[in-house]
Tab-separated table of C-alpha atoms and ligand atoms in Angstrom:
chain	number	residue	atom	x	y	z
I	850	MET	CA	133.518	135.305	101.861
I	851	THR	CA	129.853	134.987	100.867
I	852	ALA	CA	127.761	132.959	103.279
I	853	VAL	CA	125.955	130.076	101.547
I	854	GLY	CA	123.359	127.781	102.996
I	855	ILE	CA	119.714	126.793	103.239
I	856	ASP	CA	117.302	129.612	102.507
I	857	ALA	CA	114.068	127.621	102.849
I	858	VAL	CA	112.782	124.111	103.502
I	859	GLU	CA	109.526	122.242	102.971
I	860	ILE	CA	108.431	118.714	103.654
I	861	TRP	CA	105.826	116.466	102.082
I	862	THR	CA	104.771	113.366	103.950
I	863	GLY	CA	103.199	110.321	102.353
I	864	ASN	CA	99.438	110.641	102.856
I	865	LEU	CA	99.023	107.408	104.850
I	866	LYS	CA	100.037	106.456	108.382
I	867	LEU	CA	100.767	103.089	109.968
I	868	ASP	CA	100.375	103.003	113.753
I	869	LEU	CA	103.219	100.813	115.030
I	870	PRO	CA	102.146	100.004	118.618
I	871	GLY	CA	98.424	99.883	117.758
I	872	VAL	CA	98.333	98.059	114.389
I	873	PHE	CA	101.780	96.665	113.543
I	874	ALA	CA	102.833	95.245	116.945
I	875	PRO	CA	99.747	93.041	117.527
I	876	GLU	CA	100.052	91.500	114.040
I	877	LYS	CA	103.753	90.788	114.642
I	878	GLY	CA	103.078	89.371	118.105
I	879	GLU	CA	105.522	91.905	119.568
I	880	ASP	CA	105.365	94.083	122.672
I	881	PRO	CA	104.336	97.591	121.455
I	882	GLU	CA	107.141	99.037	123.589
I	883	LYS	CA	109.704	97.377	121.338
I	884	TYR	CA	108.672	100.026	118.797
I	885	THR	CA	107.845	103.026	120.995
I	886	LYS	CA	110.668	102.629	123.531
I	887	GLY	CA	113.191	100.339	121.791
I	888	LEU	CA	113.232	101.783	118.277
I	889	GLY	CA	111.600	105.041	119.426
I	890	LEU	CA	108.884	105.070	116.750
I	891	ASN	CA	105.135	105.636	117.040
I	892	ALA	CA	104.186	105.575	113.369
I	893	SER	CA	105.392	105.415	109.761
I	894	SER	CA	104.316	107.516	106.790
I	895	PHE	CA	103.252	105.623	103.679
I	896	PRO	CA	102.517	106.697	100.108
I	897	ASP	CA	98.975	106.253	98.823
I	898	SER	CA	98.559	104.446	95.495
I	899	TYR	CA	98.862	107.719	93.509
I	900	GLU	CA	102.041	108.831	95.328
I	901	ASP	CA	105.688	108.091	94.600
I	902	ILE	CA	109.095	109.773	94.862
I	903	VAL	CA	108.222	112.183	92.043
I	904	THR	CA	104.870	113.337	93.425
I	905	MET	CA	106.209	113.787	96.963
I	906	GLY	CA	109.326	115.627	95.749
I	907	ALA	CA	107.361	117.831	93.336
I	908	ASN	CA	104.761	118.620	96.009
I	909	ALA	CA	107.435	119.674	98.522
I	910	ALA	CA	109.216	121.802	95.889
I	911	HIS	CA	105.928	123.331	94.695
I	912	ARG	CA	105.027	124.444	98.223
I	913	LEU	CA	108.511	125.866	98.720
I	914	MET	CA	108.523	127.807	95.434
I	915	GLU	CA	105.030	129.209	96.010
I	916	ARG	CA	105.811	130.267	99.565
I	917	LYS	CA	109.067	131.963	98.568
I	918	GLY	CA	107.554	133.550	95.442
I	919	LEU	CA	110.096	131.767	93.216
I	920	GLU	CA	109.786	131.308	89.450
I	921	PRO	CA	111.640	128.673	87.402
I	922	ASP	CA	114.106	131.382	86.257
I	923	ASP	CA	115.280	131.779	89.866
I	924	VAL	CA	116.444	128.149	89.956
I	925	GLY	CA	119.733	127.241	88.254
I	926	ARG	CA	120.011	123.717	89.510
I	927	ILE	CA	117.697	120.874	90.535
I	928	ASP	CA	119.307	117.904	92.241
I	929	VAL	CA	117.319	114.973	93.507
I	930	ALA	CA	118.736	112.633	96.101
I	931	THR	CA	117.007	109.276	96.276
I	932	GLU	CA	117.640	105.594	96.708
I	933	SER	CA	114.186	104.701	95.401
I	934	ALA	CA	114.722	105.669	91.739
I	935	PHE	CA	112.839	103.707	89.077
I	936	ASP	CA	114.957	104.626	86.047
I	937	ASN	CA	118.673	103.985	85.512
I	938	SER	CA	119.026	106.729	82.922
I	939	LYS	CA	116.473	109.535	83.140
I	940	PRO	CA	116.878	111.342	86.472
I	941	VAL	CA	113.977	111.934	88.817
I	942	SER	CA	114.788	115.672	88.688
I	943	THR	CA	113.549	115.793	85.063
I	944	TYR	CA	110.195	114.323	86.080
I	945	ILE	CA	109.937	116.787	88.957
I	946	ALA	CA	110.900	119.725	86.713
I	947	GLY	CA	108.176	118.594	84.289
I	948	CYS	CA	105.609	118.608	87.096
I	949	LEU	CA	106.652	122.073	88.257
I	950	GLU	CA	106.617	123.475	84.716
I	951	SER	CA	102.965	122.435	84.467
I	952	VAL	CA	102.008	124.801	87.301
I	953	PHE	CA	104.486	127.704	86.984
I	954	GLU	CA	105.021	130.208	84.192
I	955	GLY	CA	108.348	129.583	82.460
I	956	ASP	CA	110.615	126.562	82.448
I	957	PHE	CA	113.834	125.071	83.786
I	958	HIS	CA	115.515	124.677	80.387
I	959	HIS	CA	118.662	126.459	81.619
I	960	ALA	CA	118.892	124.663	84.943
I	961	ASN	CA	121.365	121.842	85.536
I	962	LYS	CA	119.551	118.695	86.711
I	963	GLY	CA	120.888	115.532	88.241
I	964	GLU	CA	120.383	112.671	90.622
I	965	ARG	CA	122.631	111.737	93.544
I	966	LYS	CA	123.100	108.266	94.936
I	967	PHE	CA	124.836	107.210	98.109
I	968	ALA	CA	122.120	105.687	100.284
I	969	CYS	CA	120.787	108.180	102.840
I	970	ILE	CA	123.752	110.547	102.724
I	971	ALA	CA	122.949	111.578	99.125
I	972	GLY	CA	120.661	114.376	100.392
I	973	THR	CA	123.547	116.022	102.209
I	974	GLN	CA	125.865	115.383	99.258
I	975	SER	CA	123.403	117.239	96.994
I	976	LEU	CA	123.386	120.080	99.495
I	977	ASP	CA	127.197	120.118	99.275
I	978	ASP	CA	127.073	120.140	95.470
I	979	ALA	CA	124.745	123.141	95.561
I	980	TYR	CA	126.966	124.893	98.091
I	981	ASN	CA	130.066	124.283	95.962
I	982	TRP	CA	128.313	125.444	92.779
I	983	ILE	CA	127.325	128.728	94.413
I	984	ARG	CA	130.692	129.254	96.106
I	985	ALA	CA	132.417	128.616	92.778
I	986	GLY	CA	130.452	131.561	91.350
I	987	ARG	CA	128.753	129.485	88.670
I	988	ASN	CA	125.171	130.156	89.764
I	989	ARG	CA	124.505	133.482	87.948
I	990	GLY	CA	122.648	134.768	91.002
I	991	ARG	CA	120.295	131.798	90.995
I	992	GLY	CA	119.569	129.305	93.776
I	993	ALA	CA	119.591	125.488	93.780
I	994	LEU	CA	116.678	123.217	94.549
I	995	VAL	CA	117.733	120.092	96.404
I	996	ILE	CA	115.028	117.472	96.812
I	997	ALA	CA	115.501	114.395	98.995
I	998	THR	CA	112.685	111.946	98.283
I	999	ASP	CA	112.237	108.279	99.144
I	1000	THR	CA	109.753	105.509	99.658
I	1001	ALA	CA	111.778	103.688	102.302
I	1002	LEU	CA	110.017	100.335	102.161
I	1003	TYR	CA	111.482	96.993	103.230
I	1004	ALA	CA	110.426	93.501	102.174
I	1005	ARG	CA	107.575	92.168	104.292
I	1006	ASP	CA	108.845	90.501	107.487
I	1007	ASP	CA	112.316	92.020	107.183
I	1008	PRO	CA	113.401	93.356	110.628
I	1009	GLY	CA	113.605	96.790	108.970
I	1010	GLU	CA	109.855	96.686	108.198
I	1011	ALA	CA	109.113	98.546	111.448
I	1012	THR	CA	111.353	101.452	110.399
I	1013	GLN	CA	109.721	102.149	107.004
I	1014	GLY	CA	108.647	105.613	105.912
I	1015	ALA	CA	107.922	107.782	102.873
I	1016	GLY	CA	108.307	111.473	102.296
I	1017	ALA	CA	110.282	114.269	100.695
I	1018	VAL	CA	112.190	117.324	101.845
I	1019	ALA	CA	112.836	120.254	99.499
I	1020	LEU	CA	115.687	122.647	100.310
I	1021	TYR	CA	116.486	125.911	98.534
I	1022	ILE	CA	120.192	126.795	98.645
I	1023	THR	CA	121.324	130.403	98.134
I	1024	GLU	CA	123.809	133.078	99.058
I	1025	ASP	CA	122.928	134.950	102.277
I	1026	PRO	CA	120.259	132.387	103.204
I	1027	ASP	CA	117.352	132.954	105.606
I	1028	LEU	CA	117.636	129.688	107.559
I	1029	VAL	CA	121.203	128.413	108.127
I	1030	THR	CA	124.664	128.931	106.681
I	1031	LEU	CA	126.954	125.921	106.192
I	1032	SER	CA	130.527	125.587	107.426
I	1033	THR	CA	133.310	125.078	104.918
I	1034	GLU	CA	134.745	122.485	107.311
I	1035	GLN	CA	133.506	118.927	106.909
I	1036	GLY	CA	134.576	115.626	108.409
I	1037	TYR	CA	134.209	112.292	106.627
I	1038	GLY	CA	134.206	108.644	107.695
I	1039	SER	CA	133.912	106.414	104.644
I	1040	ALA	CA	134.580	102.730	103.889
I	1041	ASP	CA	133.495	99.973	101.507
I	1042	GLU	CA	130.858	98.173	103.609
I	1043	THR	CA	128.238	95.544	102.836
I	1044	ASP	CA	125.537	96.275	105.393
I	1045	PHE	CA	122.596	97.630	103.377
I	1046	LEU	CA	122.327	97.535	99.585
I	1047	LYS	CA	119.891	97.167	96.700
I	1048	PRO	CA	121.699	95.372	93.851
I	1049	ASN	CA	119.135	96.061	91.107
I	1050	GLN	CA	116.286	95.287	93.457
I	1051	GLN	CA	113.629	97.474	95.022
I	1052	PHE	CA	113.745	96.363	98.657
I	1053	PRO	CA	117.090	96.409	100.443
I	1054	SER	CA	119.194	93.450	101.526
I	1055	VAL	CA	120.045	94.407	105.093
I	1056	ASP	CA	122.323	93.107	107.780
I	1057	GLY	CA	120.474	95.174	110.386
I	1058	LYS	CA	122.626	94.577	113.459
I	1059	ARG	CA	125.813	95.135	111.508
I	1060	SER	CA	124.400	98.290	109.907
I	1061	VAL	CA	124.074	99.782	113.398
I	1062	GLN	CA	127.753	99.105	114.147
I	1063	VAL	CA	128.847	100.466	110.769
I	1064	TYR	CA	126.821	103.668	111.348
I	1065	LEU	CA	128.606	104.195	114.687
I	1066	ALA	CA	132.080	103.405	113.344
I	1067	ARG	CA	131.789	105.758	110.364
I	1068	MET	CA	130.196	108.522	112.471
I	1069	ARG	CA	133.062	108.313	114.939
I	1070	GLU	CA	135.602	108.606	112.106
I	1071	ALA	CA	133.735	111.598	110.696
I	1072	LEU	CA	133.800	113.268	114.108
I	1073	VAL	CA	137.563	112.784	114.452
I	1074	ASP	CA	138.060	114.086	110.912
I	1075	TYR	CA	135.781	117.092	111.522
I	1076	GLN	CA	137.651	118.051	114.677
I	1077	SER	CA	140.953	117.771	112.837
I	1078	VAL	CA	139.872	120.611	110.513
I	1079	ALA	CA	137.409	122.623	112.607
I	1080	GLY	CA	139.033	122.255	116.028
I	1081	GLU	CA	137.651	120.624	119.173
I	1082	ILE	CA	133.869	120.683	119.601
I	1083	HIS	CA	132.723	122.144	122.930
I	1084	LEU	CA	129.353	120.916	124.150
I	1085	ASP	CA	128.219	124.407	125.174
I	1086	ASP	CA	128.849	125.781	121.678
I	1087	VAL	CA	126.386	123.466	119.915
I	1088	ARG	CA	122.644	123.986	120.372
I	1089	PHE	CA	121.306	120.956	118.449
I	1090	VAL	CA	122.812	117.894	116.791
I	1091	PRO	CA	120.539	116.591	114.024
I	1092	PHE	CA	121.676	113.087	113.033
I	1093	HIS	CA	120.540	110.832	110.230
I	1094	THR	CA	117.622	109.075	111.950
I	1095	PRO	CA	116.714	105.625	110.570
I	1096	PHE	CA	114.870	105.285	113.904
I	1097	PRO	CA	115.368	107.340	117.073
I	1098	GLY	CA	116.968	104.413	118.956
I	1099	MET	CA	119.885	104.612	116.495
I	1100	VAL	CA	120.416	108.268	117.348
I	1101	ARG	CA	120.373	107.390	121.060
I	1102	LYS	CA	123.457	105.249	120.402
I	1103	ALA	CA	125.155	107.803	118.125
I	1104	ALA	CA	124.604	110.631	120.602
I	1105	MET	CA	126.129	108.632	123.439
I	1106	LEU	CA	129.171	107.798	121.336
I	1107	ALA	CA	129.617	111.437	120.274
I	1108	TYR	CA	129.234	112.702	123.842
I	1109	ARG	CA	131.777	110.240	125.206
I	1110	HIS	CA	134.220	111.178	122.467
I	1111	ILE	CA	133.773	114.932	122.952
I	1112	ILE	CA	134.172	114.937	126.739
I	1113	ARG	CA	137.320	112.783	126.756
I	1114	ASP	CA	140.241	114.662	128.372
I	1115	THR	CA	138.025	117.610	129.258
I	1116	ALA	CA	136.807	119.124	132.524
I	1117	VAL	CA	133.451	117.355	131.966
I	1118	GLU	CA	135.140	113.939	132.098
I	1119	ASP	CA	136.921	115.015	135.305
I	1120	GLU	CA	133.713	116.285	136.873
I	1121	LEU	CA	131.888	113.029	136.097
I	1122	ALA	CA	134.773	110.898	137.383
I	1123	ASP	CA	133.564	110.839	141.001
I	1124	GLU	CA	130.273	109.363	139.877
I	1125	ILE	CA	131.290	106.930	137.100
I	1126	GLY	CA	135.085	106.911	136.955
I	1127	ARG	CA	137.201	108.033	133.998
I	1128	GLN	CA	136.798	106.652	130.499
I	1129	PRO	CA	138.677	103.405	129.943
I	1130	ARG	CA	141.731	103.790	127.640
I	1131	PRO	CA	142.703	100.800	125.428
I	1132	GLU	CA	146.350	100.819	126.602
I	1133	ALA	CA	145.192	99.975	130.133
I	1134	PHE	CA	143.767	96.581	129.037
I	1135	GLU	CA	145.386	93.346	127.984
I	1136	THR	CA	142.698	92.346	125.513
I	1137	ASP	CA	140.312	94.202	123.268
I	1138	GLU	CA	137.438	92.256	124.845
I	1139	GLU	CA	138.331	93.538	128.330
I	1140	PHE	CA	138.561	97.085	127.015
I	1141	ARG	CA	135.166	96.801	125.307
I	1142	GLU	CA	133.567	95.407	128.446
I	1143	ALA	CA	134.951	98.327	130.488
I	1144	LEU	CA	133.684	100.746	127.838
I	1145	ARG	CA	130.201	99.208	127.997
I	1146	GLU	CA	130.192	99.648	131.781
I	1147	TYR	CA	131.308	103.268	131.466
I	1148	MET	CA	128.580	103.988	128.893
I	1149	ASP	CA	125.934	102.354	131.086
I	1150	GLY	CA	127.007	104.669	133.915
I	1151	LEU	CA	127.263	107.749	131.697
I	1152	LYS	CA	123.766	107.299	130.306
I	1153	GLU	CA	122.317	107.432	133.851
I	1154	THR	CA	124.056	110.668	134.873
I	1155	ASP	CA	121.917	113.808	135.214
I	1156	ARG	CA	124.470	115.709	133.182
I	1157	TYR	CA	124.213	113.402	130.163
I	1158	GLN	CA	120.435	113.110	130.403
I	1159	GLU	CA	120.022	116.901	130.489
I	1160	TRP	CA	122.311	117.321	127.498
I	1161	TYR	CA	120.392	114.618	125.591
I	1162	ALA	CA	117.002	116.144	126.445
I	1163	GLU	CA	118.135	119.616	125.340
I	1164	THR	CA	120.316	118.828	122.333
I	1165	ILE	CA	119.189	115.541	120.803
I	1166	ASP	CA	115.620	114.698	121.797
I	1167	PRO	CA	114.072	117.731	119.993
I	1168	THR	CA	115.595	116.497	116.703
I	1169	LEU	CA	113.556	113.273	116.915
I	1170	THR	CA	109.979	114.510	117.308
I	1171	ILE	CA	108.989	114.268	113.639
I	1172	ALA	CA	110.958	111.053	112.985
I	1173	ARG	CA	108.936	109.325	115.728
I	1174	GLU	CA	105.791	109.918	113.672
I	1175	VAL	CA	107.083	109.249	110.141
I	1176	GLY	CA	109.850	106.592	110.269
I	1177	ASN	CA	112.883	106.619	108.012
I	1178	TRP	CA	112.784	108.914	104.971
I	1179	TYR	CA	116.305	107.803	103.939
I	1180	THR	CA	117.814	110.815	102.071
I	1181	GLY	CA	115.433	113.267	103.744
I	1182	SER	CA	115.897	111.946	107.269
I	1183	VAL	CA	118.711	114.190	108.557
I	1184	HIS	CA	116.932	117.201	107.042
I	1185	VAL	CA	113.761	116.238	108.897
I	1186	ALA	CA	115.864	116.134	112.097
I	1187	ARG	CA	117.044	119.718	111.494
I	1188	ILE	CA	113.450	120.898	110.923
I	1189	SER	CA	112.314	119.046	114.039
I	1190	ALA	CA	114.895	120.827	116.233
I	1191	LEU	CA	114.169	124.289	114.829
I	1192	LYS	CA	110.419	123.729	115.158
I	1193	HIS	CA	110.913	122.746	118.801
I	1194	ALA	CA	112.912	125.932	119.460
I	1195	LEU	CA	110.205	128.037	117.822
I	1196	GLU	CA	107.513	126.392	119.945
I	1197	GLN	CA	109.590	127.056	123.093
I	1198	GLY	CA	109.958	130.727	122.144
I	1199	GLU	CA	113.734	130.336	122.036
I	1200	ASP	CA	115.921	132.717	120.051
I	1201	LEU	CA	118.302	130.655	117.964
I	1202	SER	CA	119.847	133.389	115.807
I	1203	GLY	CA	123.605	132.885	115.607
I	1204	GLN	CA	123.458	129.506	117.344
I	1205	LYS	CA	125.282	126.469	115.996
I	1206	LEU	CA	124.045	123.074	114.808
I	1207	ALA	CA	126.386	120.109	114.301
I	1208	VAL	CA	124.839	117.936	111.593
I	1209	GLY	CA	125.670	114.215	111.358
I	1210	SER	CA	124.644	112.679	108.026
I	1211	TYR	CA	125.010	109.013	107.156
I	1212	GLY	CA	124.484	106.606	104.289
I	1213	SER	CA	124.925	102.853	104.293
I	1214	GLY	CA	127.603	101.346	102.166
I	1215	ALA	CA	128.961	103.432	104.014
I	1216	GLN	CA	129.773	107.077	104.717
I	1217	ALA	CA	129.216	109.587	107.497
I	1218	GLU	CA	129.730	113.332	107.189
I	1219	ILE	CA	129.730	116.025	109.856
I	1220	HIS	CA	129.522	119.758	109.250
I	1221	SER	CA	128.219	122.685	111.255
I	1222	GLU	CA	125.579	125.278	110.485
I	1223	VAL	CA	124.773	128.705	111.944
I	1224	VAL	CA	121.115	129.673	112.352
I	1225	GLN	CA	120.214	132.938	110.600
I	1226	ASP	CA	118.025	135.815	111.785
I	1227	ALA	CA	114.994	134.985	109.583
I	1228	TRP	CA	114.790	131.360	110.809
I	1229	LYS	CA	111.542	131.922	112.737
I	1230	ASP	CA	109.636	133.098	109.658
I	1231	GLU	CA	110.899	130.120	107.683
I	1232	ILE	CA	110.043	127.477	110.270
I	1233	GLY	CA	106.811	129.222	111.275
I	1234	ALA	CA	105.581	128.941	107.668
I	1235	LEU	CA	105.725	125.124	107.676
I	1236	ASN	CA	102.566	123.044	108.161
I	1237	VAL	CA	104.211	119.879	109.471
I	1238	ASP	CA	101.626	119.211	112.184
I	1239	GLU	CA	98.684	119.577	109.795
I	1240	GLN	CA	100.327	117.223	107.305
I	1241	LEU	CA	100.923	114.589	109.961
I	1242	GLU	CA	97.446	114.908	111.436
I	1243	GLU	CA	95.695	114.684	108.075
I	1244	ARG	CA	97.214	111.307	107.169
I	1245	TYR	CA	94.808	108.407	106.694
I	1246	GLU	CA	95.264	105.713	109.364
I	1247	LEU	CA	95.900	102.313	107.801
I	1248	SER	CA	94.249	99.154	109.088
I	1249	TRP	CA	96.354	95.990	108.826
I	1250	ASP	CA	94.500	94.928	105.650
I	1251	ASP	CA	95.040	98.368	104.115
I	1252	TYR	CA	98.730	98.138	104.980
I	1253	GLU	CA	99.188	94.759	103.328
I	1254	GLU	CA	97.476	96.000	100.189
I	1255	ILE	CA	99.356	99.309	99.979
I	1256	HIS	CA	102.695	97.554	100.491
I	1257	ASP	CA	101.833	95.340	97.509
I	1258	VAL	CA	100.826	98.395	95.445
I	1259	HIS	CA	104.332	99.793	95.934
I	1260	ASN	CA	106.049	96.454	95.285
I	1261	HIS	CA	107.436	96.784	91.745
I	1262	ASN	CA	107.213	93.014	91.261
I	1263	MET	CA	103.460	92.984	91.762
I	1264	ASP	CA	100.700	94.323	89.577
I	1265	VAL	CA	98.075	95.570	91.978
I	1266	ASP	CA	95.448	98.096	91.014
I	1267	VAL	CA	93.351	99.415	93.880
I	1268	GLU	CA	91.306	102.477	94.725
I	1269	SER	CA	93.303	105.087	96.569
I	1270	LEU	CA	92.565	105.452	100.280
I	1271	THR	CA	92.622	109.260	100.210
I	1272	THR	CA	91.427	111.878	97.741
I	1273	PRO	CA	94.252	114.021	96.382
I	1274	GLU	CA	93.757	117.767	96.552
I	1275	GLY	CA	96.112	120.506	95.384
I	1276	GLU	CA	98.921	118.060	94.600
I	1277	PHE	CA	100.726	116.134	91.885
I	1278	VAL	CA	99.642	112.539	91.359
I	1279	PHE	CA	100.843	109.574	89.329
I	1280	GLY	CA	98.638	109.491	86.234
I	1281	GLY	CA	99.677	106.278	84.428
I	1282	TRP	CA	102.265	104.966	81.972
I	1283	GLY	CA	103.488	106.577	78.771
I	1284	ARG	CA	104.344	104.936	75.445
I	1285	MET	CA	108.006	104.294	76.379
I	1286	GLY	CA	107.285	103.022	79.850
I	1287	GLU	CA	107.764	106.414	81.433
I	1288	ARG	CA	105.634	107.547	84.340
I	1289	GLU	CA	103.170	110.339	83.747
I	1290	TYR	CA	101.966	112.875	86.260
I	1291	GLU	CA	99.190	115.405	86.591
I	1292	TYR	CA	98.243	118.148	88.994
I	1293	VAL	CA	94.931	117.745	90.802
I	1294	GLU	CA	93.358	121.053	91.921
T	957	HMG	P1	115.189	93.981	115.639
T	957	HMG	O1	116.307	93.006	115.625
T	957	HMG	O2	113.853	93.462	115.299
T	957	HMG	O3	115.064	94.733	117.018
T	957	HMG	O4	115.499	95.153	114.653
T	957	HMG	P2	115.884	94.495	118.377
T	957	HMG	O5	115.533	93.179	118.925
T	957	HMG	O6	117.345	94.824	118.156
T	957	HMG	O7	115.204	95.617	119.263
T	957	HMG	C1	115.381	96.960	118.924
T	957	HMG	C2	115.549	97.738	120.229
T	957	HMG	O8	114.334	97.626	120.972
T	957	HMG	C3	116.661	97.187	121.154
T	957	HMG	O9	117.210	98.306	121.808
T	957	HMG	C4	115.876	96.330	122.145
T	957	HMG	O10	116.543	96.178	123.391
T	957	HMG	C5	114.616	97.157	122.282
T	957	HMG	P3	118.829	98.460	121.970
T	957	HMG	O11	119.239	97.304	122.807
T	957	HMG	O12	119.388	98.373	120.554
T	957	HMG	O13	119.000	99.799	122.572
T	957	HMG	N1	113.442	96.392	122.720
T	957	HMG	C6	112.574	96.835	123.648
T	957	HMG	N2	112.529	97.967	124.381
T	957	HMG	C7	111.477	98.131	125.258
T	957	HMG	N3	110.498	97.209	125.404
T	957	HMG	C8	110.525	96.050	124.697
T	957	HMG	C9	111.590	95.825	123.770
T	957	HMG	N4	111.898	94.820	122.918
T	957	HMG	C10	113.045	95.181	122.276
T	957	HMG	N5	109.560	95.158	124.866
T	957	HMG	C11	117.130	96.534	113.539
T	957	HMG	C12	116.439	96.208	114.843
T	957	HMG	C13	117.869	97.851	113.656
T	957	HMG	C14	118.121	95.409	113.200
T	957	HMG	C15	116.056	96.615	112.420
T	957	HMG	O14	115.119	97.602	112.713
T	957	HMG	C16	116.631	96.854	111.050
T	957	HMG	O15	117.171	95.976	110.385
T	957	HMG	N6	116.488	98.112	110.543
T	957	HMG	C17	116.948	98.496	109.219
T	957	HMG	C18	118.403	98.863	109.201
T	957	HMG	C19	118.662	100.136	109.971
T	957	HMG	O16	117.820	100.986	110.134
T	957	HMG	N7	119.929	100.314	110.409
T	957	HMG	C20	120.331	101.516	111.108
T	957	HMG	C21	121.765	101.909	110.789
T	957	HMG	S1	122.074	101.919	109.041
T	957	HMG	C22	121.321	103.397	108.484
T	957	HMG	O17	120.935	104.225	109.253
T	957	HMG	C23	121.167	103.559	107.018
T	957	HMG	C24	119.760	103.387	106.466
T	957	HMG	O18	118.980	104.511	106.765
T	957	HMG	C25	119.826	103.126	104.963
T	957	HMG	C26	120.601	104.089	104.100
T	957	HMG	O19	121.602	104.691	104.457
T	957	HMG	O20	120.202	104.137	102.946
T	957	HMG	C27	119.040	102.184	107.053
């Protein structure tokens, strides 16, 4: 069976940066540690006035195609995953293809283009679509470009405001890929939920506290479903677990839940029993409330054990390094977590070839999906070619006044025209409006 997976990745961060403890916290009258320790975030990426989901997606894809020496003829499919789309008919992938055609020889006239929507999980769903298309033998030897791009902005003063972010991830999916292969096995946890939605509005309506519980419930279901098809997960078999990361504090909760679930009825649970007891089982309690209280106590104990903390530091923490500096990129977020882990391994001089990742994707509304990936031999070249650190360092640091203005610039209900804060160079930019209300783009050398 042909191995299919991710051959290459690229990211493009919004060109601006909001410092959460230094700029955001004082204005909100909050303790900076609420952001750095509680949510686990240092900064958010923001789009400058000439940036949007098209420019960021096209810039990430442009870098990827140039680096891999790809021409439009090599690409048989362009799927864009986003929850920040500005057109209910014409997909963002057509705008991005138009941008790319302006800088490459040839065109994408024989490539299938689309747009995927299911909150943040749409990026992984597009990856699945590409995988299925190739495995079905319909690709004619060509690869698929999957672009996850979002301006994840919340209404001002919404509790989610601290978790904002903007950026794009481009993924190239092929047979015999250089980076990771994907498992055929997948687990799903999916239910009709009303926790985060945008009913024909730009900024989300969010029930933040509930969204956290829904994330955990669906992720747990996906884990059970995954194990039912792929067999039990053993902690030692999985090197990293990249989760969808709306903010690192969310992943702290998801990781704890996954760990508790995986060690139940195993030697690890037995070995920890002397220290923290065995996991409470619902049948041992008269009421659900008593069971939940016992579970909370067990989790509090588990989180303090050396064994759990070592596992977390090795397996989860490295997936969060980039998220801490950029915030939530919605559809791109879980793909940023994968890059973050692989980049960490490269920096540590670790050899990951043949090692396994368990990837936990999530989208509000709500659905979780878990699959596994195997790291391929050429992974170091791929990850070594990224310029993530340079991109993050080069961002312009917003003052509070800048932030208020730039948030208004990206508010579709406001008409704000301001000078950009940075000077674009070697990138696509928003160039104005066309005769039918379409957005126009140009490449700036
Ligand atoms: P909040 O209510 O302002 O924050 O917003 P909080 O009071 O719950 O505090 C957050 C954490 O900081 C807590 O930690 C506090 O204890 C801690 P926890 O108890 O949860 O572990 N804290 C401190 N720690 C140290 N020092 C301090 C301090 N103060 C507090 N001084 C909320 C939190 C998540 C509600 C908000 O950020 C929000 O609404 N976010 C948007 C929704 C969201 O991200 N949900 C996550 C799950 S849903 C999802 O991931 C999907 C999504 O990406 C969308 C999609 O799929 O399209 C959002």
